[in-house]
Coordinates of N, CA and C in Angstrom, one line a residue:
M1 N 6.4 7.3 -9.6 CA 6.3 5.5 -9.9 C 5.0 5.6 -9.9
G2 N 4.6 4.1 -11.0 CA 3.1 3.7 -11.3 C 2.4 3.6 -10.6
L3 N 1.0 3.2 -10.3 CA 0.8 2.0 -9.0 C 0.9 0.3 -9.6
A4 N 0.5 0.1 -10.9 CA 1.2 -1.1 -10.5 C 2.5 -1.1 -10.1
D5 N 3.6 -0.4 -9.9 CA 4.8 0.3 -9.7 C 5.2 -0.6 -7.6
R6 N 3.8 0.3 -7.2 CA 3.7 0.5 -6.1 C 3.3 -0.8 -5.5
M7 N 2.4 -1.2 -5.9 CA 1.5 -2.7 -5.3 C 2.3 -3.4 -5.7
I8 N 3.3 -3.4 -6.5 CA 4.9 -5.3 -6.5 C 5.4 -4.5 -5.4
R9 N 5.8 -3.1 -5.4 CA 6.7 -3.2 -4.4 C 6.3 -3.6 -3.1
L10 N 5.0 -3.1 -2.5 CA 4.3 -3.4 -1.1 C 5.0 -4.8 -1.3
L11 N 4.1 -5.7 -1.8 CA 3.9 -6.7 -1.3 C 4.9 -7.4 -1.2
W12 N 6.0 -7.1 -2.6 CA 7.7 -8.2 -2.2 C 7.2 -8.0 -0.9
A13 N 7.7 -6.7 0.1 CA 8.5 -5.7 0.9 C 7.9 -7.3 1.3
V14 N 6.9 -7.3 1.3 CA 6.6 -8.0 3.2 C 6.5 -10.0 2.4
G15 N 6.6 -10.3 1.3 CA 6.3 -11.6 0.8 C 7.5 -12.3 0.3
G16 N 7.2 -10.8 -0.3 CA 8.4 -11.5 -1.8 C 7.8 -11.9 -2.9
E17 N 8.8 -12.9 -4.1 CA 8.5 -13.0 -5.3 C 6.4 -13.8 -5.8
D18 N 6.5 -14.5 -5.5 CA 6.4 -16.1 -5.5 C 4.5 -15.3 -4.6
V19 N 4.7 -14.5 -3.3 CA 3.2 -14.5 -2.4 C 3.2 -13.1 -3.2
A20 N 3.7 -11.8 -3.0 CA 3.4 -10.8 -4.2 C 2.9 -11.2 -6.2
A21 N 3.5 -12.5 -7.0 CA 3.2 -12.5 -8.1 C 1.1 -13.0 -7.3
R22 N 1.3 -14.0 -6.9 CA 0.4 -15.3 -6.5 C -1.0 -13.7 -6.3
I23 N -0.5 -13.2 -5.1 CA -1.9 -12.3 -5.2 C -1.9 -11.0 -5.7
L24 N -0.9 -10.9 -6.8 CA -1.4 -9.5 -7.5 C -2.2 -10.5 -8.4
R25 N -2.0 -11.8 -8.7 CA -2.9 -11.9 -10.1 C -4.3 -12.2 -9.0
T26 N -4.4 -12.9 -9.0 CA -6.1 -13.1 -7.8 C -6.9 -11.9 -7.1
H27 N -6.1 -10.4 -7.1 CA -6.8 -9.8 -6.3 C -6.3 -9.2 -6.6
W28 N -6.4 -8.7 -8.5 CA -6.0 -7.2 -8.7 C -7.2 -7.2 -9.7
R29 N -7.6 -5.4 -8.8 CA -9.0 -6.1 -9.7 C -9.0 -4.1 -10.8
L30 N -9.3 -3.2 -11.2 CA -9.9 -2.8 -11.6 C -9.7 -1.3 -10.9
L31 N -9.6 0.3 -10.8 CA -9.8 0.8 -9.4 C -11.0 1.1 -9.4
P32 N -11.5 1.7 -9.1 CA -13.1 2.3 -8.9 C -12.6 4.6 -9.1
A33 N -13.0 4.9 -9.8 CA -13.0 6.9 -10.2 C -12.7 7.0 -8.8
D34 N -13.1 6.8 -7.9 CA -13.1 7.3 -7.2 C -11.5 7.7 -5.8
D35 N -10.9 6.7 -6.5 CA -9.5 5.9 -5.9 C -8.8 6.4 -7.1
P36 N -8.2 7.8 -7.3 CA -6.6 7.4 -8.5 C -5.9 7.5 -8.1
L37 N -5.3 7.4 -6.7 CA -4.1 7.3 -5.7 C -3.6 5.7 -5.3
G38 N -5.6 4.5 -6.1 CA -5.0 2.6 -4.7 C -4.6 3.1 -4.3
R39 N -6.1 3.7 -3.3 CA -6.2 3.7 -1.7 C -6.5 2.0 -1.4
A40 N -7.8 1.7 -2.6 CA -8.8 1.2 -2.0 C -7.8 0.0 -2.6
L41 N -7.6 -0.1 -3.9 CA -6.4 -1.4 -3.9 C -5.7 -2.3 -3.6
R42 N -4.7 -0.8 -2.2 CA -3.8 -1.1 -1.8 C -4.6 -2.0 -0.5
S43 N -5.3 -1.0 -0.1 CA -6.9 -1.9 1.4 C -6.9 -3.9 0.4
R44 N -7.5 -3.5 -0.8 CA -7.8 -5.7 -0.9 C -6.7 -6.2 -0.9
L45 N -5.1 -5.5 -0.8 CA -3.6 -6.6 -1.7 C -3.4 -6.6 0.1
V46 N -3.0 -5.5 0.9 CA -2.8 -5.6 1.6 C -3.6 -6.7 2.8
A47 N -5.5 -6.7 2.4 CA -6.0 -7.9 3.0 C -5.8 -9.1 3.0
A48 N -5.5 -9.5 1.5 CA -4.8 -10.8 0.8 C -3.5 -11.2 1.5
L49 N -3.0 -9.7 1.4 CA -1.2 -10.0 2.4 C -1.6 -10.9 3.8
R50 N -2.4 -9.9 4.5 CA -2.9 -10.0 6.0 C -3.0 -12.1 5.6
A51 N -4.1 -12.4 5.3 CA -5.1 -13.2 5.2 C -3.4 -14.5 4.3
E52 N -2.6 -14.6 3.7 CA -1.5 -14.9 3.4 C -0.3 -14.7 4.1
L53 N 0.0 -14.2 4.7 CA 1.2 -14.2 5.4 C 0.7 -14.0 7.6
P54 N -0.2 -14.9 7.6 CA -0.3 -14.0 9.4 C 1.0 -14.0 10.2
G55 N 0.9 -12.9 11.1 CA 1.8 -12.8 12.3 C 2.8 -11.6 11.3
H56 N 2.8 -11.2 9.8 CA 4.0 -9.9 9.5 C 2.9 -9.1 9.9
D57 N 2.6 -8.6 10.2 CA 1.5 -7.2 10.2 C 2.7 -5.8 10.8
A58 N 3.6 -6.3 11.4 CA 4.3 -4.4 11.3 C 4.9 -4.5 10.1
Q59 N 5.5 -5.8 9.6 CA 5.5 -5.6 8.0 C 4.8 -4.6 7.0
I60 N 4.2 -5.2 7.2 CA 2.9 -5.2 6.4 C 2.6 -2.9 6.8
R61 N 3.0 -3.4 8.2 CA 2.1 -1.4 8.7 C 4.0 -0.6 7.6
E62 N 5.1 -1.3 7.0 CA 6.1 -0.6 7.4 C 6.1 -0.8 5.5
A63 N 5.1 -1.4 4.2 CA 5.3 -1.8 3.4 C 3.8 -0.6 3.2
V64 N 3.6 -0.6 3.9 CA 2.0 1.0 3.8 C 2.6 2.0 4.1
L65 N 3.3 2.3 5.6 CA 3.3 3.3 5.1 C 4.5 4.5 4.3
V66 N 5.9 2.9 4.0 CA 7.0 2.9 2.8 C 5.8 3.9 1.5
D67 N 4.5 3.5 1.1 CA 3.9 3.0 0.2 C 3.4 4.8 0.2
E68 N 2.7 4.7 1.9 CA 2.2 6.2 1.2 C 3.4 7.9 1.5
L69 N 4.8 7.7 1.7 CA 5.5 8.1 1.8 C 5.3 9.1 0.2
T70 N 5.3 7.7 -1.2 CA 5.4 7.6 -1.8 C 4.8 8.4 -2.5
L71 N 3.6 8.9 -2.3 CA 2.5 9.9 -2.3 C 2.3 11.0 -2.4
L72 N 3.5 11.9 -1.7 CA 3.8 13.0 -1.1 C 5.2 13.5 -2.2
N73 N 4.3 15.1 -2.0 CA 5.8 15.4 -3.3 C 6.6 15.3 -2.7
A74 N 7.0 16.8 -2.9 CA 8.7 16.9 -2.5 C 8.3 17.9 -1.3
A75 N 8.0 18.8 -1.6 CA 7.8 19.6 -0.4 C 6.6 19.6 0.0
E76 N 6.0 18.1 0.4 CA 5.4 17.6 2.1 C 7.0 16.6 2.5
R77 N 7.0 15.9 1.3 CA 8.3 15.1 2.1 C 9.0 15.6 2.7
V78 N 9.3 17.3 2.9 CA 10.4 17.8 4.2 C 9.6 18.8 5.0
R79 N 7.6 18.2 4.6 CA 7.1 19.8 5.6 C 5.4 19.2 5.4
P80 N 5.0 18.2 6.3 CA 3.8 16.9 5.7 C 2.9 18.5 6.6
S81 N 1.5 18.5 5.4 CA 1.0 19.3 5.7 C -0.5 18.1 6.7
R82 N -1.0 19.4 7.4 CA -1.7 18.4 8.7 C -2.9 17.1 7.6
A83 N -3.1 17.6 7.0 CA -4.3 16.3 5.7 C -3.4 15.1 5.5
A84 N -2.3 15.2 5.6 CA -1.4 14.4 4.7 C -0.7 13.6 6.2
V85 N -0.4 13.8 7.1 CA 0.1 13.6 7.7 C -1.4 12.4 8.5
L86 N -2.8 13.2 8.2 CA -3.1 11.9 9.1 C -4.1 11.2 7.8
K87 N -4.1 11.4 6.9 CA -4.1 10.2 5.4 C -3.3 9.3 6.2
I88 N -2.3 9.8 6.3 CA -0.7 8.8 6.4 C -1.4 7.8 7.9
V89 N -1.9 8.9 8.7 CA -2.1 7.6 10.3 C -3.5 6.3 9.7
R90 N -4.4 7.3 8.8 CA -5.9 6.4 8.7 C -5.0 5.1 7.4
A91 N -4.2 5.9 7.1 CA -3.8 3.9 6.3 C -3.2 3.3 6.6
L92 N -2.6 3.9 8.0 CA -1.8 2.6 9.0 C -2.3 2.2 10.1
A93 N -3.3 2.7 10.2 CA -4.7 2.3 11.2 C -5.7 0.4 10.4
D94 N -6.1 1.2 9.0 CA -6.4 0.3 7.5 C -5.6 -0.4 7.8
S95 N -4.0 -1.5 7.9 CA -3.2 -1.4 7.5 C -3.4 -2.5 8.7

């Protein structure tokens, strides 16, 4: 799944089509070269989502978790490494 598809799915899961379209139009930026997985972009979009939909923290964290899980390979899904778990924990803390 590509980055654009991941971000659309994340925003749509929390805010639906209208919110997702509005946030993506306003906040989509080119990725920094050191962020190939799009975590910086996701962070910006999550901040916009929080501003747009206050009180949806649990839904936002769940959407971030789902997105992080899509970044794991098949072996990590079965038995995640300590590093993978720490990345997920950091992502949830940032969301």
